PDB file of C-alpha atoms in Angstrom:
ATOM      1  CA  MET N  28       0.000   0.000   0.000  1.00 77.00           C
ATOM      2  CA  PRO N  29       1.459   3.425  -0.932  1.00 87.00           C
ATOM      3  CA  GLU N  30       2.124   5.934   1.827  1.00 88.00           C
ATOM      4  CA  TYR N  31       3.474   9.431   2.386  1.00 87.00           C
ATOM      5  CA  LYS N  32       4.708  11.453   5.353  1.00 88.00           C
ATOM      6  CA  TYR N  33       3.029  14.566   6.739  1.00 88.00           C
ATOM      7  CA  GLY N  34       5.049  15.980   9.593  1.00 87.00           C
ATOM      8  CA  ASN N  35       5.731  12.964  11.806  1.00 84.00           C
ATOM      9  CA  THR N  36       2.639  11.089  10.611  1.00 85.00           C
ATOM     10  CA  ILE N  37       2.745   8.291   8.041  1.00 87.00           C
ATOM     11  CA  ILE N  38      -0.481   8.183   6.012  1.00 89.00           C
ATOM     12  CA  GLU N  39      -1.264   5.036   4.024  1.00 86.00           C
ATOM     13  CA  TYR N  40      -3.712   5.151   1.142  1.00 89.00           C
ATOM     14  CA  THR N  41      -5.105   3.071  -1.689  1.00 89.00           C
ATOM     15  CA  LEU N  42      -4.538   4.395  -5.202  1.00 90.00           C
ATOM     16  CA  GLU N  43      -6.731   3.826  -8.234  1.00 89.00           C
ATOM     17  CA  HIS N  44      -6.421   5.280 -11.740  1.00 89.00           C
ATOM     18  CA  LYS N  45      -9.642   5.856 -13.696  1.00 89.00           C
ATOM     19  CA  PRO N  46      -9.722   7.202 -17.256  1.00 88.00           C
ATOM     20  CA  ASP N  47     -13.102   8.928 -16.728  1.00 87.00           C
ATOM     21  CA  VAL N  48     -11.849  11.000 -13.759  1.00 84.00           C
ATOM     22  CA  LYS N  49     -10.685  14.540 -14.523  1.00 85.00           C
ATOM     23  CA  ASP N  50      -9.135  15.449 -11.173  1.00 89.00           C
ATOM     24  CA  ILE N  51      -7.738  13.838  -8.033  1.00 91.00           C
ATOM     25  CA  ILE N  52     -10.463  12.580  -5.698  1.00 90.00           C
ATOM     26  CA  ILE N  53      -9.624  11.835  -2.056  1.00 90.00           C
ATOM     27  CA  SER N  54     -12.020  10.173   0.368  1.00 87.00           C
ATOM     28  CA  VAL N  55     -11.565   9.110   3.978  1.00 84.00           C
ATOM     29  CA  ASP N  56     -13.614   6.153   5.147  1.00 75.00           C
ATOM     30  CA  TRP N  57     -13.739   4.758   8.673  1.00 65.00           C
ATOM     31  CA  ILE N  58     -13.328   1.172   7.459  1.00 59.00           C
ATOM     32  CA  ASP N  59     -11.506   1.480   4.131  1.00 68.00           C
ATOM     33  CA  GLY N  60      -9.128   4.263   5.147  1.00 78.00           C
ATOM     34  CA  VAL N  61      -7.792   6.890   2.737  1.00 88.00           C
ATOM     35  CA  ASN N  62      -8.737   6.278  -0.891  1.00 87.00           C
ATOM     36  CA  VAL N  63      -7.259   8.237  -3.798  1.00 92.00           C
ATOM     37  CA  VAL N  64      -8.612   8.139  -7.359  1.00 91.00           C
ATOM     38  CA  THR N  65      -6.709   9.921 -10.118  1.00 92.00           C
ATOM     39  CA  PRO N  66      -6.799  10.286 -13.905  1.00 91.00           C
ATOM     40  CA  PRO N  67      -3.975   8.332 -15.604  1.00 88.00           C
ATOM     41  CA  SER N  68      -2.248  11.564 -16.648  1.00 86.00           C
ATOM     42  CA  ILE N  69      -1.448  12.677 -13.075  1.00 87.00           C
ATOM     43  CA  ASP N  70       2.229  12.192 -12.252  1.00 88.00           C
ATOM     44  CA  ASP N  71       3.536  11.282  -8.818  1.00 90.00           C
ATOM     45  CA  LYS N  72       4.918  14.769  -8.090  1.00 90.00           C
ATOM     46  CA  LYS N  73       1.501  16.364  -8.617  1.00 90.00           C
ATOM     47  CA  LEU N  74      -0.161  13.648  -6.545  1.00 92.00           C
ATOM     48  CA  GLN N  75       2.212  14.204  -3.630  1.00 92.00           C
ATOM     49  CA  GLU N  76       1.595  17.957  -3.752  1.00 92.00           C
ATOM     50  CA  VAL N  77      -2.174  17.415  -3.532  1.00 92.00           C
ATOM     51  CA  LEU N  78      -1.824  14.857  -0.723  1.00 93.00           C
ATOM     52  CA  GLN N  79       0.304  17.263   1.308  1.00 93.00           C
ATOM     53  CA  LYS N  80      -2.201  20.073   0.745  1.00 92.00           C
ATOM     54  CA  LYS N  81      -5.121  17.852   1.785  1.00 92.00           C
ATOM     55  CA  SER N  82      -3.349  16.301   4.779  1.00 92.00           C
ATOM     56  CA  PRO N  83      -4.878  18.603   7.440  1.00 91.00           C
ATOM     57  CA  TRP N  84      -8.350  17.659   6.182  1.00 90.00           C
ATOM     58  CA  ILE N  85      -7.468  13.958   6.046  1.00 89.00           C
ATOM     59  CA  LEU N  86      -6.149  14.003   9.608  1.00 86.00           C
ATOM     60  CA  SER N  87      -9.155  15.972  10.857  1.00 83.00           C
ATOM     61  CA  LYS N  88     -11.425  13.217   9.529  1.00 80.00           C
ATOM     62  CA  TRP N  89      -9.378  10.609  11.367  1.00 77.00           C
ATOM     63  CA  TYR N  90      -9.589  12.583  14.604  1.00 73.00           C
ATOM     64  CA  GLU N  91     -13.370  12.611  14.232  1.00 73.00           C
ATOM     65  CA  PHE N  92     -13.377   8.842  13.767  1.00 70.00           C
ATOM     66  CA  GLU N  93     -11.452   8.400  17.029  1.00 66.00           C
ATOM     67  CA  GLU N  94     -14.581   9.463  18.925  1.00 66.00           C
ATOM     68  CA  ILE N  95     -16.424   6.435  17.539  1.00 64.00           C
ATOM     69  CA  THR N  96     -15.569   3.574  19.874  1.00 54.00           C
ATOM     70  CA  VAL N  97     -17.403   0.657  18.249  1.00 63.00           C
ATOM     71  CA  PRO N  98     -16.500   0.122  14.587  1.00 62.00           C
ATOM     72  CA  PRO N  99     -19.269  -1.415  12.490  1.00 70.00           C
ATOM     73  CA  LYS N 100     -18.886  -5.069  11.651  1.00 79.00           C
ATOM     74  CA  ARG N 101     -19.070  -5.809   7.963  1.00 85.00           C
ATOM     75  CA  LYS N 102     -22.342  -7.436   7.060  1.00 92.00           C
ATOM     76  CA  GLU N 103     -22.247 -11.163   6.364  1.00 94.00           C
ATOM     77  CA  PHE N 104     -25.785 -11.228   4.868  1.00 95.00           C
ATOM     78  CA  VAL N 105     -26.840 -14.343   6.758  1.00 94.00           C
ATOM     79  CA  SER N 106     -30.154 -15.236   8.399  1.00 94.00           C
ATOM     80  CA  GLY N 107     -30.770 -13.421  11.669  1.00 94.00           C
ATOM     81  CA  GLU N 108     -28.534 -10.458  10.837  1.00 95.00           C
ATOM     82  CA  LYS N 109     -30.084  -7.031  11.470  1.00 95.00           C
ATOM     83  CA  PHE N 110     -30.306  -4.160   8.990  1.00 96.00           C
ATOM     84  CA  LEU N 111     -31.233  -0.553   9.719  1.00 95.00           C
ATOM     85  CA  TYR N 112     -33.983   1.352   7.965  1.00 96.00           C
ATOM     86  CA  ILE N 113     -35.132   4.748   9.281  1.00 96.00           C
ATOM     87  CA  GLY N 114     -33.555   4.113  12.667  1.00 94.00           C
ATOM     88  CA  ARG N 115     -35.040   0.663  13.271  1.00 94.00           C
ATOM     89  CA  PHE N 116     -33.446  -2.764  12.938  1.00 95.00           C
ATOM     90  CA  TYR N 117     -35.061  -5.445  10.779  1.00 96.00           C
ATOM     91  CA  ARG N 118     -33.848  -9.034  10.566  1.00 95.00           C
ATOM     92  CA  LEU N 119     -32.805 -10.842   7.422  1.00 97.00           C
ATOM     93  CA  LYS N 120     -34.145 -14.249   6.395  1.00 95.00           C
ATOM     94  CA  VAL N 121     -32.107 -16.086   3.747  1.00 94.00           C
ATOM     95  CA  GLU N 122     -33.959 -18.851   1.936  1.00 93.00           C
ATOM     96  CA  LYS N 123     -32.048 -21.248  -0.275  1.00 90.00           C
ATOM     97  CA  THR N 124     -33.579 -23.158  -3.146  1.00 90.00           C
ATOM     98  CA  ASN N 125     -32.295 -25.970  -5.343  1.00 88.00           C
ATOM     99  CA  MET N 126     -33.375 -24.020  -8.407  1.00 85.00           C
ATOM    100  CA  GLU N 127     -30.867 -21.967 -10.369  1.00 83.00           C
ATOM    101  CA  ILE N 128     -32.140 -18.441  -9.753  1.00 87.00           C
ATOM    102  CA  VAL N 129     -30.932 -14.879  -9.638  1.00 88.00           C
ATOM    103  CA  PRO N 130     -30.810 -13.711  -5.984  1.00 92.00           C
ATOM    104  CA  SER N 131     -33.820 -11.584  -5.027  1.00 94.00           C
ATOM    105  CA  LEU N 132     -34.788  -9.377  -2.090  1.00 96.00           C
ATOM    106  CA  VAL N 133     -38.189  -8.365  -0.731  1.00 96.00           C
ATOM    107  CA  PHE N 134     -39.296  -6.677   2.490  1.00 96.00           C
ATOM    108  CA  LYS N 135     -42.402  -8.145   4.080  1.00 92.00           C
ATOM    109  CA  GLN N 136     -43.808  -8.704   7.561  1.00 91.00           C
ATOM    110  CA  ASN N 137     -41.069  -6.467   9.006  1.00 93.00           C
ATOM    111  CA  ARG N 138     -38.285  -8.663   7.645  1.00 95.00           C
ATOM    112  CA  PHE N 139     -35.908  -8.674   4.740  1.00 97.00           C
ATOM    113  CA  HIS N 140     -36.366 -11.897   2.769  1.00 96.00           C
ATOM    114  CA  VAL N 141     -33.698 -13.048   0.342  1.00 95.00           C
ATOM    115  CA  THR N 142     -33.909 -16.053  -1.956  1.00 94.00           C
ATOM    116  CA  VAL N 143     -30.709 -17.530  -3.364  1.00 93.00           C
ATOM    117  CA  SER N 144     -29.519 -20.729  -4.971  1.00 90.00           C
ATOM    118  CA  SER N 145     -28.405 -23.437  -2.545  1.00 88.00           C
ATOM    119  CA  GLU N 146     -25.155 -23.607  -4.500  1.00 87.00           C
ATOM    120  CA  LEU N 147     -24.246 -20.141  -3.266  1.00 86.00           C
ATOM    121  CA  LYS N 148     -21.805 -20.388  -0.366  1.00 87.00           C
ATOM    122  CA  ASN N 149     -22.123 -18.142   2.686  1.00 87.00           C
ATOM    123  CA  ASP N 150     -18.875 -16.331   1.948  1.00 89.00           C
ATOM    124  CA  GLU N 151     -20.292 -15.467  -1.491  1.00 90.00           C
ATOM    125  CA  LEU N 152     -23.431 -13.848  -0.056  1.00 92.00           C
ATOM    126  CA  PRO N 153     -22.026 -10.331   0.550  1.00 94.00           C
ATOM    127  CA  ALA N 154     -20.946  -9.840  -3.058  1.00 94.00           C
ATOM    128  CA  GLN N 155     -24.326 -11.061  -4.331  1.00 93.00           C
ATOM    129  CA  LEU N 156     -26.634  -9.417  -1.799  1.00 96.00           C
ATOM    130  CA  LYS N 157     -25.034  -6.055  -1.028  1.00 95.00           C
ATOM    131  CA  PRO N 158     -26.085  -4.602  -4.439  1.00 95.00           C
ATOM    132  CA  LEU N 159     -29.644  -5.841  -3.819  1.00 96.00           C
ATOM    133  CA  PHE N 160     -29.799  -4.053  -0.478  1.00 97.00           C
ATOM    134  CA  MET N 161     -28.319  -0.899  -1.949  1.00 96.00           C
ATOM    135  CA  ASN N 162     -30.958  -0.896  -4.702  1.00 96.00           C
ATOM    136  CA  TRP N 163     -33.682  -1.502  -2.109  1.00 97.00           C
ATOM    137  CA  TYR N 164     -32.567   1.500  -0.060  1.00 97.00           C
ATOM    138  CA  LEU N 165     -32.437   3.608  -3.216  1.00 96.00           C
ATOM    139  CA  GLN N 166     -35.964   2.625  -4.250  1.00 95.00           C
ATOM    140  CA  TYR N 167     -37.814   2.720  -0.939  1.00 95.00           C
ATOM    141  CA  GLY N 168     -35.698   5.503   0.481  1.00 96.00           C
ATOM    142  CA  GLN N 169     -36.524   7.701  -2.512  1.00 96.00           C
ATOM    143  CA  ALA N 170     -40.244   7.326  -1.847  1.00 96.00           C
ATOM    144  CA  LYS N 171     -39.762   8.258   1.821  1.00 96.00           C
ATOM    145  CA  LEU N 172     -37.532  11.192   0.919  1.00 96.00           C
ATOM    146  CA  ASN N 173     -40.193  12.508  -1.455  1.00 97.00           C
ATOM    147  CA  GLU N 174     -42.709  12.364   1.405  1.00 97.00           C
ATOM    148  CA  ARG N 175     -40.431  14.467   3.605  1.00 97.00           C
ATOM    149  CA  LEU N 176     -39.933  16.958   0.782  1.00 97.00           C
ATOM    150  CA  ARG N 177     -43.698  17.486   0.600  1.00 97.00           C
ATOM    151  CA  ILE N 178     -43.629  18.401   4.301  1.00 97.00           C
ATOM    152  CA  TYR N 179     -40.701  20.816   4.237  1.00 97.00           C
ATOM    153  CA  SER N 180     -41.080  22.470   0.841  1.00 97.00           C
ATOM    154  CA  PRO N 181     -44.217  24.506   1.827  1.00 96.00           C
ATOM    155  CA  LYS N 182     -42.597  25.501   5.140  1.00 95.00           C
ATOM    156  CA  MET N 183     -39.424  26.727   3.473  1.00 96.00           C
ATOM    157  CA  GLY N 184     -40.841  28.127   0.262  1.00 95.00           C
ATOM    158  CA  VAL N 185     -38.278  26.311  -1.868  1.00 95.00           C
ATOM    159  CA  SER N 186     -38.240  23.122  -3.886  1.00 94.00           C
ATOM    160  CA  PRO N 187     -35.335  21.420  -5.688  1.00 96.00           C
ATOM    161  CA  GLY N 188     -35.388  20.926  -9.413  1.00 93.00           C
ATOM    162  CA  LYS N 189     -34.656  17.269  -8.674  1.00 95.00           C
ATOM    163  CA  LEU N 190     -34.317  15.262  -5.468  1.00 96.00           C
ATOM    164  CA  GLN N 191     -32.430  12.002  -5.818  1.00 96.00           C
ATOM    165  CA  LEU N 192     -30.852   9.389  -3.600  1.00 96.00           C
ATOM    166  CA  LYS N 193     -27.494   8.224  -4.931  1.00 92.00           C
ATOM    167  CA  ASP N 194     -24.256   6.565  -3.916  1.00 89.00           C
ATOM    168  CA  GLN N 195     -21.946   9.270  -2.560  1.00 81.00           C
ATOM    169  CA  LYS N 196     -18.659   8.277  -1.000  1.00 72.00           C
ATOM    170  CA  MET N 197     -17.758  11.529   0.716  1.00 68.00           C
ATOM    171  CA  ARG N 198     -20.956  13.501   1.341  1.00 85.00           C
ATOM    172  CA  TRP N 199     -24.337  13.037   3.000  1.00 93.00           C
ATOM    173  CA  GLY N 200     -25.865  15.512   0.610  1.00 92.00           C
ATOM    174  CA  SER N 201     -25.083  18.016  -2.103  1.00 91.00           C
ATOM    175  CA  CYS N 202     -26.881  20.827  -3.895  1.00 92.00           C
ATOM    176  CA  ALA N 203     -25.942  21.373  -7.525  1.00 90.00           C
ATOM    177  CA  ALA N 204     -25.920  24.650  -9.466  1.00 89.00           C
ATOM    178  CA  ASP N 205     -29.078  23.597 -11.317  1.00 93.00           C
ATOM    179  CA  LYS N 206     -30.879  23.293  -7.925  1.00 93.00           C
ATOM    180  CA  SER N 207     -30.780  19.497  -7.981  1.00 95.00           C
ATOM    181  CA  ILE N 208     -30.323  17.913  -4.550  1.00 96.00           C
ATOM    182  CA  TYR N 209     -28.540  14.594  -4.141  1.00 95.00           C
ATOM    183  CA  ILE N 210     -28.704  12.635  -0.877  1.00 96.00           C
ATOM    184  CA  ASN N 211     -26.488   9.711   0.126  1.00 95.00           C
ATOM    185  CA  TRP N 212     -28.642   6.555   0.234  1.00 96.00           C
ATOM    186  CA  ARG N 213     -26.975   5.432   3.478  1.00 95.00           C
ATOM    187  CA  ILE N 214     -28.796   8.195   5.364  1.00 96.00           C
ATOM    188  CA  MET N 215     -31.960   6.084   5.054  1.00 97.00           C
ATOM    189  CA  MET N 216     -30.530   3.896   7.827  1.00 96.00           C
ATOM    190  CA  ALA N 217     -30.594   6.850  10.248  1.00 96.00           C
ATOM    191  CA  PRO N 218     -33.547   7.984  12.399  1.00 96.00           C
ATOM    192  CA  MET N 219     -36.053  10.197  10.595  1.00 96.00           C
ATOM    193  CA  LYS N 220     -34.939  13.355  12.407  1.00 96.00           C
ATOM    194  CA  ILE N 221     -31.431  12.846  10.997  1.00 96.00           C
ATOM    195  CA  ILE N 222     -32.785  12.255   7.498  1.00 97.00           C
ATOM    196  CA  ASP N 223     -34.782  15.471   7.872  1.00 97.00           C
ATOM    197  CA  TYR N 224     -31.653  17.361   8.933  1.00 97.00           C
ATOM    198  CA  VAL N 225     -29.733  16.325   5.813  1.00 96.00           C
ATOM    199  CA  LEU N 226     -32.688  17.154   3.560  1.00 97.00           C
ATOM    200  CA  VAL N 227     -33.339  20.551   5.189  1.00 97.00           C
ATOM    201  CA  HIS N 228     -29.606  21.356   5.145  1.00 96.00           C
ATOM    202  CA  GLU N 229     -29.465  20.888   1.393  1.00 96.00           C
ATOM    203  CA  MET N 230     -32.770  22.704   0.803  1.00 97.00           C
ATOM    204  CA  VAL N 231     -31.443  25.739   2.669  1.00 96.00           C
ATOM    205  CA  HIS N 232     -28.610  25.790   0.141  1.00 94.00           C
ATOM    206  CA  LEU N 233     -31.259  26.712  -2.427  1.00 96.00           C
ATOM    207  CA  LYS N 234     -31.442  30.041  -0.568  1.00 94.00           C
ATOM    208  CA  TYR N 235     -27.888  30.317   0.722  1.00 93.00           C
ATOM    209  CA  PRO N 236     -25.215  28.553  -1.390  1.00 89.00           C
ATOM    210  CA  ASN N 237     -22.561  28.714   1.353  1.00 88.00           C
ATOM    211  CA  HIS N 238     -22.388  28.021   5.085  1.00 89.00           C
ATOM    212  CA  SER N 239     -22.746  31.630   6.165  1.00 91.00           C
ATOM    213  CA  ALA N 240     -24.227  32.792   9.457  1.00 92.00           C
ATOM    214  CA  GLU N 241     -27.482  33.427   7.581  1.00 94.00           C
ATOM    215  CA  PHE N 242     -27.441  29.852   6.338  1.00 93.00           C
ATOM    216  CA  TRP N 243     -27.238  28.376   9.850  1.00 95.00           C
ATOM    217  CA  GLN N 244     -29.796  30.842  11.190  1.00 96.00           C
ATOM    218  CA  TYR N 245     -32.257  29.651   8.587  1.00 96.00           C
ATOM    219  CA  VAL N 246     -31.516  25.986   9.350  1.00 96.00           C
ATOM    220  CA  ARG N 247     -32.206  26.727  13.023  1.00 97.00           C
ATOM    221  CA  SER N 248     -35.495  28.428  12.161  1.00 97.00           C
ATOM    222  CA  ILE N 249     -36.669  25.161  10.586  1.00 97.00           C
ATOM    223  CA  LEU N 250     -34.929  22.735  12.963  1.00 97.00           C
ATOM    224  CA  PRO N 251     -34.211  24.454  16.316  1.00 96.00           C
ATOM    225  CA  ASP N 252     -32.185  21.426  17.492  1.00 96.00           C
ATOM    226  CA  TYR N 253     -30.214  21.090  14.261  1.00 95.00           C
ATOM    227  CA  ASP N 254     -26.882  21.182  16.118  1.00 93.00           C
ATOM    228  CA  GLU N 255     -27.816  18.026  18.056  1.00 93.00           C
ATOM    229  CA  ARG N 256     -28.819  16.288  14.839  1.00 94.00           C
ATOM    230  CA  LYS N 257     -25.599  17.424  13.161  1.00 91.00           C
ATOM    231  CA  GLU N 258     -23.524  16.078  16.057  1.00 88.00           C
ATOM    232  CA  TRP N 259     -25.391  12.753  16.006  1.00 90.00           C
ATOM    233  CA  LEU N 260     -24.548  12.374  12.332  1.00 90.00           C
ATOM    234  CA  ARG N 261     -20.902  13.273  12.881  1.00 84.00           C
ATOM    235  CA  ILE N 262     -20.490  10.612  15.559  1.00 83.00           C
ATOM    236  CA  ASN N 263     -22.789   7.897  14.222  1.00 88.00           C
ATOM    237  CA  GLY N 264     -22.619   8.493  10.477  1.00 88.00           C
ATOM    238  CA  PRO N 265     -19.780   6.026   9.851  1.00 83.00           C
ATOM    239  CA  THR N 266     -21.875   3.221  11.383  1.00 86.00           C
ATOM    240  CA  LEU N 267     -24.526   3.666   8.679  1.00 91.00           C
ATOM    241  CA  THR N 268     -23.048   1.155   6.293  1.00 89.00           C
ATOM    242  CA  LEU N 269     -23.442  -2.302   4.838  1.00 89.00           C
TER     243      LEU N 269
END
């Protein structure tokens, strides 16, 4: 694994080159560590300059993670395992059949039910089932998010051009220049008040594009306890994962 030195600290990172990337992308994940994606044209000197420049931010993320004492265990996707949805845990039931089928997932009777071929080994379940769960959160989470939008849009007098759940590595939400709002699908594991905070935060950006004092004043006018919700997300956000 490549590494570089910042002061007296050695920082390890994974490096990936992607032809469709136009700039260096750095993400810091509680489980996966520091990940760097670059276009093939970036030379090592330029990469090292960017890593040094971003080091204070990288280290600040790690210091935040130190406050989280119980790291999340990677899901095994086996019967009895619990999965979060809107702040509540629901158990998984894995049913195996002798038929050759494509794995499927449904949610019924307050359980996640998965059907897979009996030939599929347990250690193969994560690779097969994680995409199914992600798609489920995207589909059902989008419907719930749209419901919350219908509550807050009249109160705030703003509405995004588009509201979409998507896979975002580094952010819980983002507001684009065309007034589209994108929310990280993992937030659908959090309690509803945390989901509301992320949605309201991004909707306020439709009025205030930066994090000015006016921005936070407006957030507080909608969610008086926003700072508690923000702190909950900072501490517990990394646990919202598959």
